[in-house]
Coordinates of C-alpha atoms in Angstrom, one line a residue:
M991 CA -44.5 10.2 19.7
T992 CA -47.8 9.3 17.9
T993 CA -49.1 9.3 14.4
T994 CA -51.9 11.6 13.2
T995 CA -54.3 8.8 13.8
G996 CA -53.4 8.7 17.5
R997 CA -51.7 5.3 17.3
P998 CA -48.1 5.0 18.5
A999 CA -45.5 5.4 15.8
E1000 CA -43.9 2.3 14.3
P1001 CA -40.4 1.6 15.8
A1002 CA -37.5 2.6 13.6
S1003 CA -36.3 -0.2 11.3
E1004 CA -33.3 -2.3 12.1
T1005 CA -31.5 -0.8 9.1
A1006 CA -32.2 2.8 10.3
A1007 CA -30.8 1.9 13.7
T1008 CA -27.5 0.7 12.3
S1009 CA -24.7 2.7 13.8
P1010 CA -22.2 4.5 11.5
E1011 CA -19.5 2.2 12.8
Q1012 CA -21.5 -0.9 11.8
T1013 CA -22.3 0.7 8.4
A1014 CA -18.6 1.4 7.8
E1015 CA -17.7 -2.2 8.8
Q1016 CA -20.4 -4.0 6.8
G1017 CA -20.5 -1.7 3.8
A1018 CA -23.3 0.4 2.4
R1019 CA -25.4 -2.6 1.3
P1020 CA -24.9 -5.5 3.8
V1021 CA -26.2 -8.5 1.7
P1022 CA -25.6 -12.2 2.3
M1023 CA -22.9 -13.8 0.3
R1024 CA -23.7 -16.8 -1.9
P1025 CA -21.6 -20.0 -1.5
V1026 CA -20.1 -19.6 -5.0
R1027 CA -19.0 -16.1 -4.3
R1028 CA -17.5 -17.1 -0.9
G1029 CA -15.5 -19.9 -2.4
T1030 CA -14.3 -17.8 -5.3
Q1031 CA -13.4 -14.9 -3.1
L1032 CA -11.5 -17.1 -0.7
L1033 CA -9.4 -18.6 -3.5
L1034 CA -8.7 -15.4 -5.3
G1035 CA -7.9 -13.7 -2.0
L1036 CA -5.3 -16.3 -1.1
V1037 CA -3.8 -16.3 -4.5
G1038 CA -3.5 -12.5 -4.4
F1039 CA -2.0 -12.8 -0.9
G1040 CA 0.7 -15.1 -2.2
V1041 CA 1.4 -12.9 -5.3
A1042 CA 1.6 -9.8 -3.1
T1043 CA 4.0 -11.5 -0.7
A1044 CA 6.3 -12.5 -3.6
M1045 CA 6.1 -8.9 -4.9
M1046 CA 7.4 -7.5 -1.7
L1047 CA 10.1 -10.1 -1.3
H1048 CA 11.4 -9.5 -4.8
S1049 CA 11.2 -5.7 -4.5
G1050 CA 14.3 -5.5 -2.3
Q1051 CA 12.7 -2.6 -0.5
G1052 CA 11.8 -4.4 2.8
A1053 CA 9.9 -7.4 3.9
M1054 CA 6.5 -7.6 5.6
P1055 CA 6.5 -7.4 9.4
W1056 CA 5.8 -11.1 9.9
A1057 CA 8.7 -11.9 7.5
V1058 CA 11.0 -9.7 9.5
L1059 CA 10.1 -11.7 12.6
D1060 CA 10.7 -15.0 10.8
Q1061 CA 14.1 -13.7 9.6
G1062 CA 15.1 -12.7 13.1
I1063 CA 14.1 -16.1 14.5
V1064 CA 16.0 -17.9 11.7
D1065 CA 19.1 -15.9 12.5
R1066 CA 18.9 -16.6 16.2
T1067 CA 18.1 -20.3 16.0
G1068 CA 19.6 -21.5 12.7
L1069 CA 16.3 -23.3 11.9
A1070 CA 15.0 -23.5 8.3
Y1071 CA 12.8 -20.7 7.2
G1072 CA 9.9 -23.0 6.5
W1073 CA 9.9 -24.5 9.9
V1074 CA 10.0 -21.1 11.5
V1075 CA 7.0 -20.0 9.5
L1076 CA 5.1 -23.1 10.5
G1077 CA 6.0 -22.8 14.1
I1078 CA 5.0 -19.1 14.3
G1079 CA 1.7 -20.0 12.7
L1080 CA 1.0 -22.7 15.2
L1081 CA 1.9 -20.4 18.1
V1082 CA -0.4 -17.7 16.8
M1083 CA -3.2 -20.2 16.5
L1084 CA -2.8 -21.0 20.3
A1085 CA -3.6 -17.4 20.9
W1086 CA -7.0 -18.1 19.2
I1087 CA -8.1 -20.1 22.2
P1088 CA -8.7 -17.2 24.6
L1089 CA -10.0 -15.1 21.7
R1090 CA -12.5 -17.8 20.9
Q1091 CA -11.6 -18.1 17.3
K1092 CA -12.3 -21.3 15.3
P1093 CA -10.4 -22.5 12.3
G1094 CA -12.3 -23.3 9.1
I1095 CA -11.6 -24.5 5.6
G1096 CA -10.2 -21.1 4.9
T1097 CA -7.6 -21.6 7.6
V1098 CA -6.3 -24.8 5.9
A1099 CA -6.5 -23.3 2.5
N1100 CA -4.5 -20.3 3.7
I1101 CA -1.5 -22.5 4.5
I1102 CA -1.7 -24.6 1.3
V1103 CA -2.6 -22.0 -1.4
I1104 CA -0.3 -19.3 -0.3
S1105 CA 2.7 -21.7 -0.1
L1106 CA 1.9 -23.0 -3.5
V1107 CA 1.7 -19.5 -5.1
I1108 CA 4.7 -17.7 -3.7
D1109 CA 7.5 -19.8 -5.3
P1110 CA 6.1 -19.7 -8.9
T1111 CA 5.5 -16.0 -8.6
L1112 CA 9.0 -15.4 -7.4
W1113 CA 10.3 -17.5 -10.3
L1114 CA 8.3 -15.4 -12.8
L1115 CA 9.4 -12.1 -11.2
E1116 CA 13.0 -13.1 -11.3
R1117 CA 12.8 -13.7 -15.0
L1118 CA 10.8 -10.5 -15.8
L1119 CA 12.9 -8.3 -13.4
P1120 CA 16.1 -10.1 -12.4
T1121 CA 17.4 -7.1 -10.5
P1122 CA 14.7 -4.5 -9.9
A1123 CA 15.9 -0.9 -10.1
L1124 CA 14.7 1.6 -7.5
A1125 CA 11.6 2.6 -9.5
A1126 CA 10.6 -0.9 -10.3
G1127 CA 11.3 -2.1 -6.7
T1128 CA 9.2 0.8 -5.3
G1129 CA 6.3 -0.1 -7.7
L1130 CA 6.5 -3.8 -6.6
A1131 CA 6.6 -2.9 -3.0
L1132 CA 3.7 -0.4 -3.1
G1133 CA 1.7 -2.7 -5.4
G1134 CA 2.3 -5.6 -3.1
I1135 CA 1.0 -3.6 0.0
V1136 CA -2.2 -2.6 -1.8
L1137 CA -2.8 -6.1 -3.2
L1138 CA -2.1 -7.8 0.1
G1139 CA -4.6 -5.5 1.9
V1140 CA -7.3 -6.1 -0.6
S1141 CA -6.6 -9.9 -0.7
T1142 CA -6.8 -10.0 3.1
A1143 CA -10.2 -8.3 3.1
A1144 CA -11.3 -10.8 0.4
Y1145 CA -10.4 -14.1 2.0
V1146 CA -11.3 -13.0 5.6
G1147 CA -14.5 -11.5 4.3
A1148 CA -15.5 -14.8 2.8
R1149 CA -16.0 -16.0 6.3
L1150 CA -14.7 -19.5 5.7
G1151 CA -12.0 -19.2 8.3
P1152 CA -9.1 -16.7 8.4
G1153 CA -5.4 -17.6 8.3
P1154 CA -3.5 -17.9 11.6
R1155 CA -2.3 -14.3 11.7
D1156 CA -5.6 -12.8 10.4
G1157 CA -7.5 -14.9 12.9
L1158 CA -5.5 -13.1 15.6
M1159 CA -6.6 -9.8 14.1
T1160 CA -10.3 -10.6 13.9
G1161 CA -10.2 -12.1 17.4
V1162 CA -8.8 -8.9 18.9
V1163 CA -11.3 -6.8 16.9
Q1164 CA -14.2 -8.9 18.2
L1165 CA -12.9 -8.8 21.8
T1166 CA -12.0 -5.1 22.0
G1167 CA -14.4 -3.5 19.5
W1168 CA -11.5 -1.5 18.1
P1169 CA -11.6 -0.7 14.3
V1170 CA -9.8 -3.2 12.0
W1171 CA -7.3 -0.6 10.8
L1172 CA -6.1 0.1 14.4
V1173 CA -5.8 -3.6 15.4
K1174 CA -4.0 -4.5 12.2
T1175 CA -1.6 -1.6 12.5
V1176 CA -0.8 -2.4 16.2
I1177 CA -0.1 -6.1 15.4
E1178 CA 2.1 -5.3 12.4
V1179 CA 4.1 -2.7 14.3
T1180 CA 4.6 -5.0 17.3
V1181 CA 5.7 -7.9 15.1
V1182 CA 8.2 -5.8 13.2
V1183 CA 9.7 -4.4 16.4
L1184 CA 10.2 -7.9 17.8
G1185 CA 11.7 -9.0 14.5
V1186 CA 14.2 -6.1 14.4
L1187 CA 15.2 -6.8 18.0
L1188 CA 15.9 -10.4 17.0
G1189 CA 18.1 -9.3 14.1
G1190 CA 15.5 -9.3 11.2
T1191 CA 16.0 -6.9 8.3
F1192 CA 13.6 -4.3 7.1
G1193 CA 13.3 -1.3 4.8
W1194 CA 11.0 1.6 4.1
A1195 CA 8.5 -0.7 2.6
T1196 CA 8.2 -2.6 5.9
V1197 CA 7.3 0.7 7.7
V1198 CA 4.8 1.7 5.0
F1199 CA 3.3 -1.8 5.1
A1200 CA 2.9 -1.7 8.9
F1201 CA 1.0 1.6 8.9
G1202 CA -0.7 1.3 5.5
V1203 CA -2.1 -2.2 5.1
G1204 CA -4.6 -1.8 7.9
P1205 CA -6.5 1.1 6.2
V1206 CA -6.4 -0.8 2.9
V1207 CA -8.1 -3.8 4.6
Q1208 CA -10.6 -1.5 6.2
I1209 CA -11.5 0.2 2.9
A1210 CA -11.6 -3.0 0.8
A1211 CA -13.9 -4.6 3.4
R1212 CA -16.7 -2.3 2.4
W1213 CA -17.1 -4.2 -0.9
L1214 CA -15.5 -7.6 -0.1
A1215 CA -17.0 -8.2 3.4
P1216 CA -20.7 -7.3 3.2
R1217 CA -21.3 -9.1 6.4
G1218 CA -18.3 -7.6 8.1
L1219 CA -14.8 -9.1 8.9
V1220 CA -15.9 -10.4 12.3
G1221 CA -18.9 -12.2 13.7

């Protein structure tokens, strides 16, 4: 194709060549993130993750898939819950090696911030809603699922290093090219099935979380991950 002057037409711009999948992953306006925004988004995302975890735990409507797995291992081994969480996190990070994932400051912050936020949030919820009724428990569970999905997109999208479990997610996405929602859903469903087989407990909120948190992460990433969730 040539222009009216006879010269070859200019090649399409890089932006115009962007595929729909890349646009959906990176958002409508893929702009670089400033360091201040990255740090703030990381911190707020981790705090939100801790609050969301406490909301689901206090709802009484079912734990998150990874928590179901933790419960199952605790029941089978008699180990303390904290040690099981630490052990699972370390094992998951071993899976990063073949996936070529690298830890960052966000990985360390994930362990510290979330653990510091959960207990105070549970303490507050126990005083505001000592025994949540069905309606209140349902609200806590659904709110926790949405908040956790948004928080995941926030701190992973900051690109300062994902947490152990989300590093597994981004590694599989990068390796396979599958959409985030599909990879997240497959991981959560697999984990909860293993947890149930080991004796962990779950409720309707666990099922909703397993199938619903992935799409929430995918949608929130449009605004919170302008450079995408994976490199």
